[in-house]
XYZ file of C-alpha atoms in Angstrom:
732
model
C -112.823 29.719 26.713
C -113.723 29.770 30.379
C -116.497 27.902 32.094
C -116.996 29.204 35.624
C -119.044 31.574 37.771
C -119.060 33.296 41.133
C -121.837 31.256 42.752
C -120.922 29.961 46.195
C -121.449 26.753 48.153
C -123.944 27.439 50.920
C -124.438 23.888 52.222
C -123.611 20.425 50.954
C -123.884 19.567 47.286
C -124.057 16.002 46.027
C -122.930 14.652 42.652
C -123.407 11.057 41.553
C -121.241 10.642 38.481
C -122.919 7.533 37.081
C -126.178 5.837 37.987
C -125.148 2.309 37.037
C -122.255 0.388 38.453
C -120.546 -2.952 38.651
C -119.096 -4.827 41.569
C -119.955 -3.267 44.909
C -122.647 -0.967 43.547
C -125.337 -1.898 46.071
C -123.043 -1.401 49.042
C -121.851 1.941 47.708
C -125.493 2.946 47.210
C -126.233 2.254 50.881
C -123.308 4.392 52.030
C -124.065 7.148 49.500
C -127.705 7.395 50.574
C -126.525 7.742 54.177
C -124.055 10.450 53.155
C -126.835 12.401 51.436
C -129.069 12.058 54.470
C -126.589 12.725 57.262
C -124.271 15.437 55.952
C -126.165 18.376 57.403
C -123.535 20.562 59.062
C -121.081 22.966 57.432
C -120.570 23.210 53.687
C -118.927 21.116 51.042
C -119.424 18.753 48.158
C -119.817 14.982 48.134
C -119.040 12.991 44.983
C -119.769 9.342 44.302
C -117.300 7.991 41.771
C -114.639 10.713 41.619
C -111.628 9.969 39.430
C -108.191 11.502 39.972
C -104.751 10.886 38.521
C -101.496 10.421 40.386
C -98.611 11.859 38.385
C -96.168 10.338 40.834
C -97.493 6.808 40.310
C -98.765 7.320 36.743
C -102.121 5.764 37.584
C -105.755 6.811 37.577
C -107.682 6.310 40.794
C -111.410 6.246 41.294
C -112.650 7.057 44.760
C -115.821 5.437 45.982
C -116.963 8.556 47.843
C -115.069 11.828 48.133
C -116.025 14.524 50.629
C -114.605 18.026 50.190
C -115.362 19.979 53.357
C -114.449 23.540 54.250
C -113.957 22.449 57.867
C -112.248 19.061 57.421
C -110.608 19.336 54.022
C -110.665 16.038 52.118
C -112.186 12.770 53.301
C -112.141 9.522 51.321
C -114.661 6.797 52.128
C -113.507 3.474 50.680
C -116.541 1.183 50.490
C -116.172 -2.594 50.609
C -119.396 -4.468 49.872
C -118.219 -7.687 51.492
C -119.728 -10.041 54.039
C -118.002 -10.899 57.301
C -117.314 -14.450 56.132
C -115.401 -13.145 53.099
C -112.547 -12.078 55.419
C -110.251 -14.790 56.762
C -107.827 -12.674 58.758
C -106.852 -9.031 59.398
C -103.086 -8.581 59.053
C -102.099 -4.994 59.874
C -103.576 -2.891 57.049
C -104.159 -5.929 54.846
C -107.159 -8.226 54.957
C -106.567 -11.821 53.922
C -109.634 -13.039 52.053
C -111.099 -16.539 51.901
C -110.069 -18.903 49.087
C -112.009 -18.252 45.907
C -112.467 -14.533 46.592
C -111.570 -12.359 43.591
C -108.397 -11.152 45.369
C -106.183 -12.832 47.945
C -105.730 -9.604 49.914
C -107.573 -6.317 50.266
C -105.833 -3.191 51.548
C -108.652 -0.635 51.757
C -106.857 1.951 53.890
C -103.754 1.889 51.692
C -106.046 2.168 48.672
C -107.841 5.188 50.149
C -104.549 6.837 51.154
C -103.199 6.611 47.606
C -106.433 8.101 46.312
C -106.219 10.967 48.790
C -102.604 11.751 47.926
C -103.476 11.950 44.236
C -105.606 14.994 45.136
C -103.244 16.351 47.795
C -100.356 16.385 45.341
C -102.432 18.351 42.847
C -103.483 20.833 45.540
C -99.891 21.311 46.693
C -99.005 22.583 43.226
C -101.335 25.516 43.931
C -99.548 28.232 45.916
C -102.727 29.095 47.854
C -103.138 25.483 49.009
C -99.589 24.253 49.566
C -99.656 22.052 52.705
C -102.932 23.667 53.769
C -105.426 20.925 52.841
C -106.098 18.330 55.533
C -107.037 14.802 54.478
C -108.630 11.777 56.146
C -109.483 8.261 55.056
C -111.946 5.713 56.395
C -113.402 2.381 55.303
C -117.151 1.692 55.142
C -118.533 -1.847 55.504
C -122.275 -1.525 54.821
C -122.891 -5.289 55.117
C -120.992 -5.924 58.371
C -122.051 -4.906 61.874
C -119.614 -3.921 64.599
C -120.670 -6.947 66.635
C -120.054 -9.358 63.744
C -116.585 -7.865 63.319
C -115.799 -8.387 67.006
C -117.288 -11.879 67.096
C -114.986 -12.821 64.227
C -112.020 -11.710 66.327
C -111.294 -8.518 64.396
C -111.644 -6.399 67.530
C -111.837 -2.692 66.769
C -109.464 -1.962 69.669
C -106.786 -4.119 68.072
C -103.800 -1.998 67.111
C -103.956 -3.116 63.505
C -107.662 -2.454 63.019
C -108.320 0.358 60.537
C -110.982 3.030 61.139
C -114.310 1.654 59.928
C -117.890 2.811 59.457
C -119.940 -0.319 60.149
C -123.475 -1.091 59.043
C -124.904 -0.083 62.422
C -122.867 3.157 62.402
C -124.536 4.104 59.131
C -127.918 3.521 60.720
C -127.436 5.274 64.047
C -124.900 8.085 63.655
C -126.833 11.402 63.579
C -123.937 13.419 62.117
C -121.691 11.510 59.746
C -119.162 14.348 59.419
C -118.530 14.367 63.179
C -118.033 10.610 63.121
C -115.507 10.883 60.298
C -113.717 13.772 62.039
C -113.337 11.723 65.226
C -112.584 8.294 63.746
C -110.948 8.579 60.331
C -107.197 8.221 59.870
C -105.641 11.648 59.342
C -102.988 11.389 56.629
C -102.392 15.137 56.273
C -102.776 17.670 59.085
C -103.458 21.351 58.463
C -102.619 24.142 60.875
C -105.993 25.838 60.436
C -109.230 25.645 58.524
C -109.355 27.117 55.048
C -110.200 30.770 54.535
C -112.675 31.769 51.823
C -110.021 32.251 49.140
C -108.360 28.921 49.905
C -111.745 27.202 49.936
C -112.591 28.490 46.471
C -109.182 27.403 45.220
C -109.723 23.907 46.639
C -113.090 23.623 44.910
C -111.511 24.653 41.605
C -108.728 22.102 41.969
C -111.045 19.239 42.847
C -114.320 19.768 41.025
C -113.898 22.475 38.406
C -110.447 22.138 36.870
C -109.374 24.285 33.938
C -106.689 22.956 31.580
C -103.554 25.046 31.334
C -104.223 27.955 29.012
C -101.566 29.568 26.888
C -102.360 33.284 26.713
C -100.996 35.233 23.786
C -97.467 36.451 24.431
C -96.716 39.993 23.373
C -93.238 40.859 22.168
C -93.799 44.450 23.277
C -92.650 45.640 26.677
C -95.442 48.239 26.835
C -98.996 47.133 26.107
C -101.820 49.405 25.035
C -104.878 49.551 27.338
C -106.831 47.302 24.958
C -103.964 44.800 24.722
C -103.702 44.737 28.515
C -107.430 44.039 28.786
C -107.131 41.198 26.255
C -104.318 39.596 28.254
C -106.482 39.749 31.403
C -109.440 38.233 29.541
C -107.304 35.302 28.407
C -106.051 34.730 31.950
C -109.430 35.125 33.635
C -110.929 32.163 35.466
C -113.886 32.764 37.753
C -115.233 30.615 40.549
C -116.916 27.229 40.336
C -120.081 26.798 38.293
C -121.878 23.980 40.081
C -124.295 23.304 37.259
C -121.484 22.819 34.755
C -119.496 20.790 37.279
C -122.432 18.427 37.637
C -123.037 18.127 33.888
C -119.358 17.556 33.144
C -118.929 14.820 35.753
C -122.145 12.896 35.324
C -122.706 10.138 32.774
C -126.422 9.644 32.114
C -127.740 6.168 31.259
C -129.945 7.608 28.510
C -130.617 10.727 26.405
C -129.739 14.151 27.795
C -130.526 17.611 26.423
C -128.430 20.730 27.157
C -129.770 24.134 26.148
C -127.553 27.175 26.524
C -127.143 30.593 25.010
C -124.077 31.734 23.098
C -120.957 31.728 25.259
C -122.451 29.515 27.959
C -119.683 26.964 27.517
C -121.582 24.220 25.672
C -118.657 23.257 23.444
C -116.144 23.314 26.306
C -118.542 21.320 28.466
C -119.161 18.620 25.854
C -115.421 18.275 25.236
C -114.841 17.873 28.975
C -117.707 15.410 29.303
C -116.444 13.327 26.376
C -112.916 13.256 27.836
C -114.176 12.176 31.265
C -116.307 9.447 29.676
C -113.356 8.169 27.672
C -111.016 8.014 30.657
C -113.636 6.397 32.872
C -114.679 3.879 30.204
C -111.751 3.464 27.788
C -113.494 0.495 26.167
C -116.492 2.606 25.086
C -116.920 3.841 21.529
C -117.723 7.552 21.862
C -118.418 10.143 19.167
C -118.241 13.904 19.713
C -120.083 15.465 16.771
C -120.478 19.029 15.455
C -121.606 20.768 12.261
C -119.289 23.733 11.570
C -116.123 22.368 9.945
C -114.034 25.357 11.028
C -114.428 24.065 14.610
C -112.454 20.875 13.923
C -109.119 22.178 15.207
C -110.670 23.908 18.226
C -112.619 20.848 19.362
C -109.685 18.483 18.890
C -107.493 20.904 20.853
C -110.027 21.112 23.705
C -110.515 17.340 23.876
C -106.752 16.845 23.891
C -106.325 19.420 26.677
C -108.949 17.741 28.862
C -107.558 14.246 28.245
C -104.034 15.384 29.128
C -105.270 17.268 32.189
C -107.403 14.480 33.648
C -104.779 11.818 32.876
C -101.784 13.808 34.075
C -100.369 13.857 30.568
C -100.668 10.091 30.072
C -103.496 10.188 27.520
C -103.744 12.463 24.505
C -106.134 12.567 21.578
C -105.190 10.363 18.647
C -107.685 10.449 15.795
C -106.516 7.115 14.387
C -106.303 4.971 17.511
C -108.629 6.544 20.073
C -112.054 5.033 20.734
C -113.175 8.612 21.337
C -113.807 10.087 17.891
C -114.166 13.782 17.044
C -116.411 13.763 13.987
C -117.940 16.324 11.683
C -121.616 15.574 11.069
C -121.121 14.801 7.348
C -117.622 13.493 6.804
C -115.435 14.020 3.756
C -113.134 12.071 1.482
C -110.154 12.332 3.808
C -111.907 12.916 7.118
C -114.688 10.644 8.398
C -117.842 12.102 9.904
C -120.685 10.534 11.848
C -122.841 10.016 8.757
C -120.040 8.492 6.669
C -118.900 6.319 9.597
C -122.403 4.930 10.082
C -122.732 4.364 6.325
C -119.506 2.358 6.363
C -120.711 0.214 9.271
C -124.014 -0.294 7.438
C -122.211 -1.198 4.187
C -123.968 1.607 2.332
C -122.186 3.996 -0.018
C -122.360 7.467 1.590
C -123.790 10.407 -0.315
C -122.499 13.977 -0.345
C -123.813 17.463 -1.064
C -123.486 16.971 -4.828
C -126.216 14.307 -4.682
C -128.689 16.979 -3.573
C -128.467 19.987 -5.911
C -130.228 23.144 -4.724
C -130.221 21.878 -1.126
C -128.461 23.686 1.698
C -125.770 21.634 3.485
C -128.175 21.170 6.419
C -131.091 19.895 4.337
C -128.780 17.799 2.148
C -127.443 16.053 5.255
C -130.985 15.441 6.471
C -131.933 13.952 3.097
C -128.857 11.709 3.119
C -129.657 10.456 6.632
C -133.298 9.870 5.694
C -132.236 7.853 2.650
C -129.866 5.782 4.784
C -132.599 5.030 7.316
C -134.953 3.960 4.535
C -132.602 1.430 2.919
C -130.983 -0.324 5.878
C -131.102 -1.216 9.536
C -128.289 0.665 11.252
C -126.073 -1.519 13.456
C -125.338 -0.183 16.964
C -121.691 0.837 17.132
C -121.375 3.617 19.731
C -121.840 3.676 23.493
C -122.318 7.449 23.599
C -122.804 10.199 21.019
C -122.441 13.839 22.078
C -123.712 16.455 19.618
C -122.669 20.108 19.662
C -124.443 22.785 17.593
C -127.592 20.696 17.774
C -129.722 23.473 16.282
C -127.891 23.114 12.952
C -128.893 19.473 12.562
C -132.630 20.178 12.607
C -134.751 20.701 9.491
C -138.182 22.290 8.980
C -139.336 20.285 5.958
C -141.591 17.408 7.020
C -140.866 15.670 3.704
C -137.249 15.203 4.776
C -138.099 13.680 8.140
C -138.010 9.945 8.796
C -141.360 8.792 10.154
C -141.866 12.216 11.726
C -138.438 12.278 13.373
C -135.383 14.412 12.671
C -133.299 12.116 10.426
C -129.805 12.986 11.672
C -130.742 12.508 15.319
C -132.678 9.317 14.627
C -129.723 7.926 12.686
C -127.455 8.711 15.655
C -129.921 7.151 18.095
C -130.087 3.954 16.027
C -126.275 3.748 16.008
C -126.146 3.628 19.817
C -125.911 0.571 22.018
C -128.241 0.427 24.990
C -126.412 0.128 28.331
C -129.197 -2.030 29.799
C -130.859 -4.949 28.003
C -134.117 -4.483 29.908
C -134.405 -0.808 28.868
C -133.357 -0.787 25.197
C -134.855 2.666 24.648
C -132.245 4.210 26.960
C -129.236 5.210 24.838
C -126.648 7.882 25.544
C -127.563 10.521 22.973
C -126.494 13.878 24.435
C -127.130 17.051 22.465
C -126.452 20.723 23.161
C -128.053 23.591 21.301
C -128.993 27.258 21.170
C -132.096 27.874 19.077
C -131.093 31.541 18.629
C -128.045 30.451 16.594
C -130.069 28.452 14.086
C -129.261 29.945 10.680
C -131.527 27.826 8.478
C -134.303 26.262 10.560
C -136.855 27.632 12.998
C -137.502 24.212 14.556
C -136.093 23.659 18.056
C -134.335 20.335 18.844
C -136.662 19.359 21.680
C -136.845 15.740 22.803
C -140.077 15.342 20.816
C -138.401 16.543 17.606
C -135.359 14.355 18.194
C -136.897 11.135 19.493
C -140.510 11.347 18.357
C -143.634 11.620 20.517
C -143.397 8.200 22.162
C -139.708 8.135 23.062
C -139.698 11.807 24.060
C -141.271 10.656 27.324
C -137.803 9.389 28.280
C -136.833 13.021 28.898
C -139.474 14.393 31.225
C -143.080 13.477 30.676
C -144.336 10.472 32.590
C -140.802 9.246 33.363
C -139.836 12.369 35.302
C -136.951 14.775 34.938
C -134.188 12.677 36.550
C -132.430 9.392 36.045
C -131.415 7.272 39.011
C -128.820 9.140 41.045
C -130.404 12.585 40.566
C -128.872 12.890 37.088
C -130.896 15.474 35.206
C -132.272 14.552 31.804
C -132.338 18.163 30.595
C -130.327 21.249 31.532
C -130.638 24.943 30.706
C -127.396 26.917 31.105
C -128.180 30.432 32.294
C -124.682 31.912 32.482
C -122.629 33.195 29.567
C -118.884 33.546 29.988
C -117.607 34.688 26.609
C -119.721 37.675 25.642
C -119.922 40.798 27.857
C -123.302 41.322 29.483
C -124.326 44.436 27.548
C -123.461 42.801 24.209
C -125.180 39.482 24.943
C -128.321 41.269 26.117
C -128.286 43.494 23.019
C -127.822 40.450 20.773
C -130.746 38.650 22.384
C -132.960 41.739 22.210
C -132.186 42.256 18.514
C -132.414 38.563 17.699
C -135.886 38.352 19.226
C -136.973 41.835 18.190
C -137.959 42.808 21.735
C -137.995 46.547 20.982
C -139.530 46.362 17.490
C -142.407 48.848 17.183
C -144.516 46.029 15.712
C -143.711 43.638 18.579
C -141.279 40.799 19.172
C -140.715 38.235 16.420
C -139.358 35.324 18.448
C -138.614 34.562 22.038
C -139.760 33.347 25.410
C -143.281 34.002 26.636
C -143.169 33.196 30.347
C -141.284 34.413 33.393
C -139.897 31.019 34.418
C -138.078 30.418 31.143
C -136.646 33.957 31.046
C -135.170 33.278 34.480
C -133.813 29.936 33.306
C -131.728 31.660 30.603
C -130.378 34.218 33.077
C -132.803 37.158 33.140
C -134.948 38.720 35.842
C -138.487 39.817 35.020
C -138.960 42.918 37.149
C -142.259 44.115 35.690
C -145.225 42.708 33.825
C -147.260 39.562 33.219
C -146.726 37.535 30.034
C -150.228 36.134 30.331
C -151.666 39.525 29.401
C -151.264 40.630 25.756
C -150.203 44.263 25.642
C -148.619 44.125 29.107
C -145.522 46.219 29.757
C -142.611 43.868 30.450
C -139.238 44.812 31.923
C -136.322 42.375 31.726
C -132.814 42.764 33.073
C -129.752 40.538 32.911
C -127.807 40.566 36.212
C -124.023 40.690 36.149
C -123.715 37.353 37.958
C -125.106 35.581 34.894
C -122.604 37.282 32.565
C -119.412 37.333 34.661
C -117.045 38.390 31.837
C -114.831 40.981 33.651
C -114.286 43.363 30.711
C -116.177 46.188 32.459
C -113.553 46.203 35.201
C -110.783 46.422 32.595
C -112.227 48.981 30.147
C -114.234 52.094 31.000
C -115.108 53.118 27.431
C -117.840 51.765 25.166
C -117.891 48.057 24.353
C -120.493 48.162 21.609
C -121.168 50.757 18.914
C -123.134 51.125 15.684
C -122.313 53.353 12.721
C -124.070 53.690 9.381
C -122.623 55.175 6.204
C -123.843 56.617 2.922
C -121.941 54.061 0.822
C -120.217 50.704 1.080
C -116.922 52.308 0.176
C -117.221 54.670 3.140
C -118.145 51.801 5.477
C -115.214 49.633 4.422
C -112.734 52.520 4.427
C -113.698 53.276 8.036
C -113.399 49.560 8.873
C -109.887 49.365 7.408
C -108.825 52.476 9.339
C -110.099 51.007 12.624
C -108.315 47.698 12.096
C -105.109 49.444 11.061
C -105.299 51.342 14.364
C -105.901 48.048 16.253
C -102.835 46.442 14.692
C -100.347 49.297 14.425
C -101.214 51.480 17.424
C -102.824 49.053 19.887
C -100.566 46.128 18.881
C -103.368 43.586 18.598
C -102.687 40.220 17.016
C -104.399 40.304 13.588
C -105.242 36.613 13.866
C -107.665 35.653 16.663
C -107.671 39.055 18.400
C -109.655 40.539 15.493
C -112.491 39.012 13.459
C -114.563 40.570 10.671
C -117.981 39.013 9.993
C -119.943 39.923 6.878
C -123.717 39.486 6.812
C -126.136 38.535 4.060
C -127.104 35.511 2.002
C -124.439 33.418 0.273
C -124.219 35.712 -2.771
C -124.171 38.889 -0.672
C -121.628 37.392 1.724
C -119.178 36.477 -1.027
C -119.501 39.890 -2.663
C -118.988 41.742 0.625
C -116.028 39.522 1.535
C -114.344 40.435 -1.753
C -115.029 44.146 -1.272
C -113.671 44.029 2.281
C -110.590 42.084 1.191
C -109.801 44.636 -1.523
C -110.037 47.526 0.952
C -107.710 45.675 3.319
C -105.127 45.174 0.583
C -105.305 48.854 -0.318
C -104.718 49.705 3.346
C -101.808 47.265 3.694
C -103.717 44.813 5.918
C -103.271 41.088 5.367
C -106.555 39.212 5.216
C -107.592 35.570 5.327
C -110.752 33.996 3.898
C -111.629 30.713 5.695
C -110.773 27.584 3.639
C -108.262 29.507 1.460
C -104.810 27.917 1.006
C -102.992 31.126 1.983
C -103.468 34.752 3.045
C -104.555 37.528 0.666
C -106.194 34.930 -1.565
C -109.853 34.475 -2.417
C -110.718 30.751 -2.733
C -112.581 29.470 -5.772
C -113.401 26.154 -7.419
C -110.093 26.073 -9.292
C -107.933 25.695 -6.190
C -107.679 23.282 -3.294
C -109.489 24.452 -0.197
C -108.919 23.700 3.484
C -112.417 23.374 4.976
C -111.189 23.100 8.577
C -109.065 26.264 8.470
C -110.472 29.475 9.943
C -107.416 31.463 11.120
C -104.056 32.163 9.521
C -101.109 33.844 11.285
C -100.570 37.585 10.851
C -103.830 38.146 8.967
C -107.363 39.273 9.793
C -110.046 36.670 9.098
C -113.021 37.884 7.031
C -115.806 35.320 7.417
C -119.426 34.789 6.585
C -121.653 33.868 9.482
C -121.808 30.134 8.680
C -118.026 29.870 8.977
C -117.762 32.273 11.911
C -120.295 30.423 14.048
C -118.578 28.702 16.963
C -115.439 30.836 16.726
C -114.616 33.904 18.817
C -112.298 36.905 19.019
C -111.569 39.784 21.363
C -112.641 42.448 18.849
C -115.415 41.667 16.361
C -116.503 43.883 13.475
C -119.887 43.046 11.915
C -120.392 44.717 8.532
C -123.316 44.793 6.127
C -126.038 45.303 8.723
C -128.200 46.770 5.976
C -128.717 43.230 4.637
C -130.539 42.428 7.887
C -132.306 45.794 8.197
C -133.821 45.498 4.706
C -135.550 42.293 5.799
C -135.862 42.953 9.509
C -138.974 40.796 10.038
C -137.094 37.671 8.920
C -136.302 35.612 12.021
C -133.481 33.673 10.368
C -131.806 36.940 9.330
C -132.000 38.176 12.918
C -130.498 34.885 14.090
C -127.544 35.702 11.820
C -127.123 39.013 13.595
C -127.396 37.411 17.042
C -124.789 34.793 16.168
C -122.405 37.396 14.747
C -122.707 39.691 17.776
C -122.006 36.902 20.248
C -118.663 35.931 18.682
C -116.943 38.632 20.754
C -115.360 38.281 24.162
C -114.612 42.004 24.424
C -115.671 44.626 21.888
C -118.279 44.745 19.124
C -118.509 47.232 16.266
C -121.578 47.129 14.006
C -121.898 48.950 10.696
C -124.098 49.175 7.629
C -125.137 51.541 4.859
C -128.299 53.488 4.126
C -130.904 54.408 6.688
C -133.513 51.852 7.739
C -136.135 51.863 10.531
C -134.291 48.979 12.222
C -131.316 51.268 12.834
C -133.356 53.168 15.409
C -134.185 49.857 17.108
C -130.460 49.045 17.234
C -129.633 52.393 18.856
C -132.414 51.944 21.397
C -131.228 48.435 22.272
C -127.620 49.585 22.772
C -128.744 52.477 24.981
C -130.859 50.123 27.125
C -127.681 48.440 28.463
C -128.989 45.029 29.609
C -132.443 46.214 30.737
C -135.367 46.243 28.302
C -138.913 47.500 28.671
C -141.342 46.561 25.907
C -144.991 45.919 25.153
C -145.582 42.192 25.007
C -147.213 40.683 21.950
C -147.144 36.953 21.320
C -144.300 36.271 18.832
C -144.336 34.287 15.609
C -141.839 31.859 17.125
C -142.224 30.841 20.764
C -139.020 29.261 22.107
C -140.245 28.640 25.652
C -139.565 25.234 27.180
């Protein structure tokens, strides 16, 4: 999983990581506002509240203000919100404070130097940056004038006086960067300014880190072209994505909504955000919640990677002792979930799926949450709850809602503490979703659905779109990193039915929102029914590099006269992948079967039998072992999706959230027979977007939708269609 893009810094960017603070907040605010106003030359990024880790000293360091400049390198501004009478004496680089002050001595320059070296040491481990990043440090005293400093006897010409930005300097200096360049203490010189490549590497190291990835290791000395491409895909990291950098670093004081299409990095981003929160506030109770149980291992692995990365290996994820909890939405007998955890805190016996016969897991969970809300007042127990796969925790049925609100979300909201007593409605409920991946509900988890009409005004409405500190309340992620451009565009076109002869079934109905999800509208006006619309998805919004690694087709569709013929061809293709192209059966290859629960199980069994006949090991998610079809008579492993040396055959509900280099989607006829069903098309969209490289679609029979599929594939990321208002409008 990679979260990055090739967008460039063109001026200064500013990130405030948290809009509330403790000691020294007001002074830091004064300096930060000046930084925002007076950094006008060159390019770079300024961060208020940046945290780094020093492996050498095994300590985490939070910098008041960090400047990363292409011209100057690094600059640390250490802010001290003290009055002149708080300082008794300046002794070299130490300041002796008056009796009763919270510390006997302050050493701001030494403090800033240690912070700077924590970044320098990380940069020096990068071969492009070794000893090439300059660094400066300076102290800011927003409550002390230069004259007051001199009158106290701390003359700025004294040999022991550190470089300082005084209150009057903040007010009168026209260019703050020049002042820092001329006055700050240089603790690391560089022979020259950074070139473009070094600058991008510095940005990655400082603001958009990627945990160490372990690409698959081949035992073969000679790799096939496809295997070579897969290795490159695993190793690929693009440039900094500023939107994701901002989201990952910032901690909102209230609810936040993140909308992003498949492969946009929502899961990776939430794991990073949760890890940063935990390290910044280790006393907070944080829950990272998701719906698909087969994602348990992946999410725990990602959280652990981020914790180890940001802490220099000091902190790892421990499910038993950590105050950061990775929780399935439901919870089981041996594994707590958010619902069961809240039930326990409320002293209510939790329910399970068996209490709601004939309900889907999604609606059963909603009913359980509604029942809990009706019988008790939920005690606040979390400081932040982050929800992935938010679309799966929404229900259509008004009878299952709690006072008009989505019961799972309202339960989570009630379980949150408010960070501010005077604004109890502000609670850190953060949810990410993609409405196109909803497999059971057509309702979108907007703030109104989640919080109700009155509280939805917290996000947008009369309260505006930002919290204090320019922290956005809602984000739309336009870039997709996993799925190649032509496949993502085809999946979205088929999911919405853009090229259906009868008109689109679902989708966006205005130019602004198409652009927000990464498309350009090059022709047409959505305000005119019957208008000819042309959409295209530019490469910059789907930066997956597979097209530079593979010059043959990435997506294909075949239909067959019988299921036996379809599955025989499938087995032959996979045998070629494994034996001739030397692909790893597990995680390089994924087979997804379509259809309802009965059709899925039947097609899984048929596929498994063909694999056995062809000598291919298979794995059915939750099964105890390979080449075994799970049933009610045997123990199952609900968190297990992959098994070594075997090809996973999964239904869409299990496959959702997982990914592979080569994805085969079989049983397309189940969708084509009911092509006007939006939920069925969402299945197809979700299945298609599991790939990070190649996609092979197949079905049996001959249906009108097959022509639509061919037309979509041939369109290659650009679609022209006649606009008709859809049944389901998913515009913002």
